Structures are given as structure tokens and as C-alpha cells.
Amino acid sequence: MPSKSPLQGLSSVSSATGCAIAGQAHAAVVRSPHAHARILRIDAAPARATPGVLAVLTGEDLVADGLNAMSHRPVPTNPHQGPLKSPGGAPFFVGDRLPLPVDCARFVGEAVAMVVAETALAARDGAERVIVEWAPLPAVVT
């Protein structure tokens, strides 16, 4: 049965630098509370209606804007760093993913939406209003 959950975790981009620039925007991230879950629906309308919110971005928005998946290469390119080896010598899995997933969250804390606002408080308020409908899936834990 699908579960609906409110925002479980937030992070503010502006708190990373500790400095403010006139007119800067702030962001808060909506994260998955599940280790593995299908994203059935993201309702961003309540967040978009929050005063001070400039935009709400989801994986579907990225696809609609034509953004391509980004490659994740776990093998170091620095020639001075020792080579990584996978168990049994198997080739590394290289997954191309969008910064925000469209259909499935693959780990607890994966970003599924981003709210951009005029202030950090407005971004957090907007993120708390994003409604994500989840269908939890079995997770593998090692």
C-alpha cells in the first residue's frame, strides 16, 4: 500500500557557506525517508503557493527541460591515487542518473525535490509543504 509522508529532512544551501549576497536565492531539499521506494506522485502545488517560493524542482521537471543524466565514475582519474578494485575483479557499475530521480528513490536521504525561495525560511516552509506519495519497495542492506 502506498504511503504518504511529509518532508523528512532538509538542508539549506546558504548554510554551507555562511555568507549572504544581496538578492541570493536559498534552497531546501526534500529527501526520501525510504531505503527503496517508487515515487508515485510529487505534489508541489502547496509549496509553489508558499510566500517567497520562487521554484520547486523535481526529476520530472529536469526531464521536461531536457537535462541529461550525469555519469558517476567510481574509478579515480588521479594517477597518484591507487586503483580501486571490485570484489572478484568484476567491472564497476557506472550508473547514469539525474540529480533528482523521476520514478524511484534508491536510498534514505536521496534528494527527490528542491525548493528555491527568497529566504532560507521560505525554502524550508515550501519544502515542508511538498507532498510525496511513496510505494515502499524491498531494500537490500549489507
PDB file of C-alpha atoms in Angstrom:
ATOM      1  CA  MET A   1       0.000   0.000   0.000  1.00  0.00           C
ATOM      2  CA  PRO A   2       1.401   3.416  -0.902  1.00  0.00           C
ATOM      3  CA  SER A   3       2.388   5.660   1.976  1.00  0.00           C
ATOM      4  CA  LYS A   4       2.283   9.426   2.035  1.00  0.00           C
ATOM      5  CA  SER A   5       4.939  11.116   4.080  1.00  0.00           C
ATOM      6  CA  PRO A   6       5.844  14.738   4.670  1.00  0.00           C
ATOM      7  CA  LEU A   7       9.336  16.055   4.383  1.00  0.00           C
ATOM      8  CA  GLN A   8      11.792  14.044   6.459  1.00  0.00           C
ATOM      9  CA  GLY A   9      14.993  16.033   6.053  1.00  0.00           C
ATOM     10  CA  LEU A  10      16.044  19.486   4.950  1.00  0.00           C
ATOM     11  CA  SER A  11      19.306  21.127   4.035  1.00  0.00           C
ATOM     12  CA  SER A  12      19.929  24.758   3.210  1.00  0.00           C
ATOM     13  CA  VAL A  13      22.432  25.753   0.565  1.00  0.00           C
ATOM     14  CA  SER A  14      23.090  29.095   2.243  1.00  0.00           C
ATOM     15  CA  SER A  15      24.161  27.438   5.489  1.00  0.00           C
ATOM     16  CA  ALA A  16      27.005  25.709   3.630  1.00  0.00           C
ATOM     17  CA  THR A  17      28.900  28.952   3.033  1.00  0.00           C
ATOM     18  CA  GLY A  18      27.875  31.070   5.988  1.00  0.00           C
ATOM     19  CA  CYS A  19      27.743  34.206   3.853  1.00  0.00           C
ATOM     20  CA  ALA A  20      24.942  36.043   2.132  1.00  0.00           C
ATOM     21  CA  ILE A  21      24.869  38.006  -1.103  1.00  0.00           C
ATOM     22  CA  ALA A  22      22.182  40.580  -1.796  1.00  0.00           C
ATOM     23  CA  GLY A  23      19.386  39.015  -3.806  1.00  0.00           C
ATOM     24  CA  GLN A  24      20.631  35.441  -3.422  1.00  0.00           C
ATOM     25  CA  ALA A  25      18.148  32.600  -3.504  1.00  0.00           C
ATOM     26  CA  HIS A  26      18.048  29.814  -0.937  1.00  0.00           C
ATOM     27  CA  ALA A  27      17.213  26.142  -1.379  1.00  0.00           C
ATOM     28  CA  ALA A  28      15.803  23.334   0.737  1.00  0.00           C
ATOM     29  CA  VAL A  29      15.848  19.723  -0.374  1.00  0.00           C
ATOM     30  CA  VAL A  30      13.053  17.181   0.080  1.00  0.00           C
ATOM     31  CA  ARG A  31      14.624  13.786   0.820  1.00  0.00           C
ATOM     32  CA  SER A  32      13.429  10.192   0.771  1.00  0.00           C
ATOM     33  CA  PRO A  33      12.639   8.611   4.136  1.00  0.00           C
ATOM     34  CA  HIS A  34      12.811   5.178   2.458  1.00  0.00           C
ATOM     35  CA  ALA A  35      15.757   2.955   1.545  1.00  0.00           C
ATOM     36  CA  HIS A  36      13.961   1.956  -1.669  1.00  0.00           C
ATOM     37  CA  ALA A  37      10.597   3.260  -2.850  1.00  0.00           C
ATOM     38  CA  ARG A  38       8.697   4.039  -6.006  1.00  0.00           C
ATOM     39  CA  ILE A  39       7.760   7.708  -6.333  1.00  0.00           C
ATOM     40  CA  LEU A  40       4.089   7.584  -7.253  1.00  0.00           C
ATOM     41  CA  ARG A  41       3.432  11.304  -7.204  1.00  0.00           C
ATOM     42  CA  ILE A  42       5.003  14.561  -6.089  1.00  0.00           C
ATOM     43  CA  ASP A  43       2.516  17.347  -5.389  1.00  0.00           C
ATOM     44  CA  ALA A  44       4.468  20.596  -5.424  1.00  0.00           C
ATOM     45  CA  ALA A  45       1.435  22.915  -5.693  1.00  0.00           C
ATOM     46  CA  PRO A  46       1.237  23.688  -1.944  1.00  0.00           C
ATOM     47  CA  ALA A  47       4.954  24.531  -1.938  1.00  0.00           C
ATOM     48  CA  ARG A  48       4.633  26.750  -5.006  1.00  0.00           C
ATOM     49  CA  ALA A  49       1.860  28.675  -3.222  1.00  0.00           C
ATOM     50  CA  THR A  50       4.119  29.371  -0.220  1.00  0.00           C
ATOM     51  CA  PRO A  51       5.066  33.067   0.046  1.00  0.00           C
ATOM     52  CA  GLY A  52       8.638  33.662  -1.101  1.00  0.00           C
ATOM     53  CA  VAL A  53       8.991  30.404  -3.044  1.00  0.00           C
ATOM     54  CA  LEU A  54      10.470  31.004  -6.493  1.00  0.00           C
ATOM     55  CA  ALA A  55      10.502  27.436  -7.869  1.00  0.00           C
ATOM     56  CA  VAL A  56      10.023  23.797  -6.984  1.00  0.00           C
ATOM     57  CA  LEU A  57      12.095  21.332  -8.999  1.00  0.00           C
ATOM     58  CA  THR A  58      11.528  17.594  -9.395  1.00  0.00           C
ATOM     59  CA  GLY A  59      13.005  14.883 -11.592  1.00  0.00           C
ATOM     60  CA  GLU A  60      10.097  15.295 -13.995  1.00  0.00           C
ATOM     61  CA  ASP A  61      10.984  18.988 -14.376  1.00  0.00           C
ATOM     62  CA  LEU A  62      14.570  18.065 -15.243  1.00  0.00           C
ATOM     63  CA  VAL A  63      13.400  15.618 -17.923  1.00  0.00           C
ATOM     64  CA  ALA A  64      10.930  18.184 -19.314  1.00  0.00           C
ATOM     65  CA  ASP A  65      13.786  20.703 -19.562  1.00  0.00           C
ATOM     66  CA  GLY A  66      15.909  18.205 -21.496  1.00  0.00           C
ATOM     67  CA  LEU A  67      18.559  17.698 -18.809  1.00  0.00           C
ATOM     68  CA  ASN A  68      20.583  14.533 -19.411  1.00  0.00           C
ATOM     69  CA  ALA A  69      21.626  12.067 -16.740  1.00  0.00           C
ATOM     70  CA  MET A  70      25.057  12.615 -15.222  1.00  0.00           C
ATOM     71  CA  SER A  71      27.647   9.868 -15.146  1.00  0.00           C
ATOM     72  CA  HIS A  72      29.030   8.693 -11.839  1.00  0.00           C
ATOM     73  CA  ARG A  73      32.506   7.233 -12.216  1.00  0.00           C
ATOM     74  CA  PRO A  74      33.720   5.478  -9.047  1.00  0.00           C
ATOM     75  CA  VAL A  75      37.163   4.860 -10.575  1.00  0.00           C
ATOM     76  CA  PRO A  76      39.615   7.653  -9.683  1.00  0.00           C
ATOM     77  CA  THR A  77      41.113   9.650 -12.536  1.00  0.00           C
ATOM     78  CA  ASN A  78      44.001  10.918 -10.416  1.00  0.00           C
ATOM     79  CA  PRO A  79      47.091   8.914 -11.488  1.00  0.00           C
ATOM     80  CA  HIS A  80      48.567   9.239  -7.970  1.00  0.00           C
ATOM     81  CA  GLN A  81      45.599   7.577  -6.295  1.00  0.00           C
ATOM     82  CA  GLY A  82      45.648   3.805  -6.049  1.00  0.00           C
ATOM     83  CA  PRO A  83      43.263   1.914  -8.309  1.00  0.00           C
ATOM     84  CA  LEU A  84      40.006   0.679  -6.825  1.00  0.00           C
ATOM     85  CA  LYS A  85      39.206  -2.987  -7.147  1.00  0.00           C
ATOM     86  CA  SER A  86      35.766  -4.551  -7.028  1.00  0.00           C
ATOM     87  CA  PRO A  87      35.188  -7.910  -5.320  1.00  0.00           C
ATOM     88  CA  GLY A  88      36.258 -10.771  -7.559  1.00  0.00           C
ATOM     89  CA  GLY A  89      37.584  -8.355 -10.203  1.00  0.00           C
ATOM     90  CA  ALA A  90      34.101  -7.634 -11.586  1.00  0.00           C
ATOM     91  CA  PRO A  91      33.760  -4.409 -13.584  1.00  0.00           C
ATOM     92  CA  PHE A  92      32.466  -1.373 -11.723  1.00  0.00           C
ATOM     93  CA  PHE A  93      28.832  -0.466 -12.187  1.00  0.00           C
ATOM     94  CA  VAL A  94      28.581   3.030 -13.620  1.00  0.00           C
ATOM     95  CA  GLY A  95      25.060   4.399 -13.343  1.00  0.00           C
ATOM     96  CA  ASP A  96      23.915   7.480 -15.183  1.00  0.00           C
ATOM     97  CA  ARG A  97      21.344   9.289 -13.052  1.00  0.00           C
ATOM     98  CA  LEU A  98      19.547  12.611 -12.952  1.00  0.00           C
ATOM     99  CA  PRO A  99      20.277  14.804  -9.906  1.00  0.00           C
ATOM    100  CA  LEU A 100      16.634  14.268  -8.844  1.00  0.00           C
ATOM    101  CA  PRO A 101      15.030  10.878  -9.565  1.00  0.00           C
ATOM    102  CA  VAL A 102      11.856  10.595 -11.613  1.00  0.00           C
ATOM    103  CA  ASP A 103      10.458   7.216 -10.593  1.00  0.00           C
ATOM    104  CA  CYS A 104      12.313   5.668  -7.671  1.00  0.00           C
ATOM    105  CA  ALA A 105      14.272   6.640  -4.562  1.00  0.00           C
ATOM    106  CA  ARG A 106      17.222   4.313  -4.082  1.00  0.00           C
ATOM    107  CA  PHE A 107      18.455   5.229  -0.595  1.00  0.00           C
ATOM    108  CA  VAL A 108      17.382   7.024   2.572  1.00  0.00           C
ATOM    109  CA  GLY A 109      18.116  10.713   2.170  1.00  0.00           C
ATOM    110  CA  GLU A 110      18.126  10.767  -1.639  1.00  0.00           C
ATOM    111  CA  ALA A 111      17.018  14.209  -2.831  1.00  0.00           C
ATOM    112  CA  VAL A 112      13.674  13.983  -4.682  1.00  0.00           C
ATOM    113  CA  ALA A 113      12.710  17.674  -4.917  1.00  0.00           C
ATOM    114  CA  MET A 114      14.296  21.082  -4.384  1.00  0.00           C
ATOM    115  CA  VAL A 115      12.524  24.237  -3.301  1.00  0.00           C
ATOM    116  CA  VAL A 116      14.162  27.551  -4.230  1.00  0.00           C
ATOM    117  CA  ALA A 117      12.999  30.656  -2.378  1.00  0.00           C
ATOM    118  CA  GLU A 118      13.857  34.235  -1.481  1.00  0.00           C
ATOM    119  CA  THR A 119      14.863  33.266   2.077  1.00  0.00           C
ATOM    120  CA  ALA A 120      16.082  30.100   3.787  1.00  0.00           C
ATOM    121  CA  LEU A 121      12.946  30.089   5.951  1.00  0.00           C
ATOM    122  CA  ALA A 122      10.652  30.308   2.907  1.00  0.00           C
ATOM    123  CA  ALA A 123      12.581  27.458   1.262  1.00  0.00           C
ATOM    124  CA  ARG A 124      12.149  25.272   4.357  1.00  0.00           C
ATOM    125  CA  ASP A 125       8.476  26.212   4.657  1.00  0.00           C
ATOM    126  CA  GLY A 126       7.925  25.347   0.999  1.00  0.00           C
ATOM    127  CA  ALA A 127       9.803  22.049   1.301  1.00  0.00           C
ATOM    128  CA  GLU A 128       7.631  21.041   4.250  1.00  0.00           C
ATOM    129  CA  ARG A 129       4.585  21.505   2.011  1.00  0.00           C
ATOM    130  CA  VAL A 130       5.802  19.204  -0.791  1.00  0.00           C
ATOM    131  CA  ILE A 131       3.730  16.021  -0.670  1.00  0.00           C
ATOM    132  CA  VAL A 132       5.387  12.841  -1.916  1.00  0.00           C
ATOM    133  CA  GLU A 133       3.334   9.682  -2.347  1.00  0.00           C
ATOM    134  CA  TRP A 134       5.564   6.631  -1.894  1.00  0.00           C
ATOM    135  CA  ALA A 135       5.240   2.901  -2.551  1.00  0.00           C
ATOM    136  CA  PRO A 136       7.973   1.309  -0.422  1.00  0.00           C
ATOM    137  CA  LEU A 137       9.915  -1.487  -2.099  1.00  0.00           C
ATOM    138  CA  PRO A 138      12.127  -4.213  -0.613  1.00  0.00           C
ATOM    139  CA  ALA A 139      15.582  -2.912   0.261  1.00  0.00           C
ATOM    140  CA  VAL A 140      18.902  -4.728   0.306  1.00  0.00           C
ATOM    141  CA  VAL A 141      21.052  -3.960   3.324  1.00  0.00           C
ATOM    142  CA  THR A 142      24.652  -5.118   3.560  1.00  0.00           C
TER     143      THR A 142
END
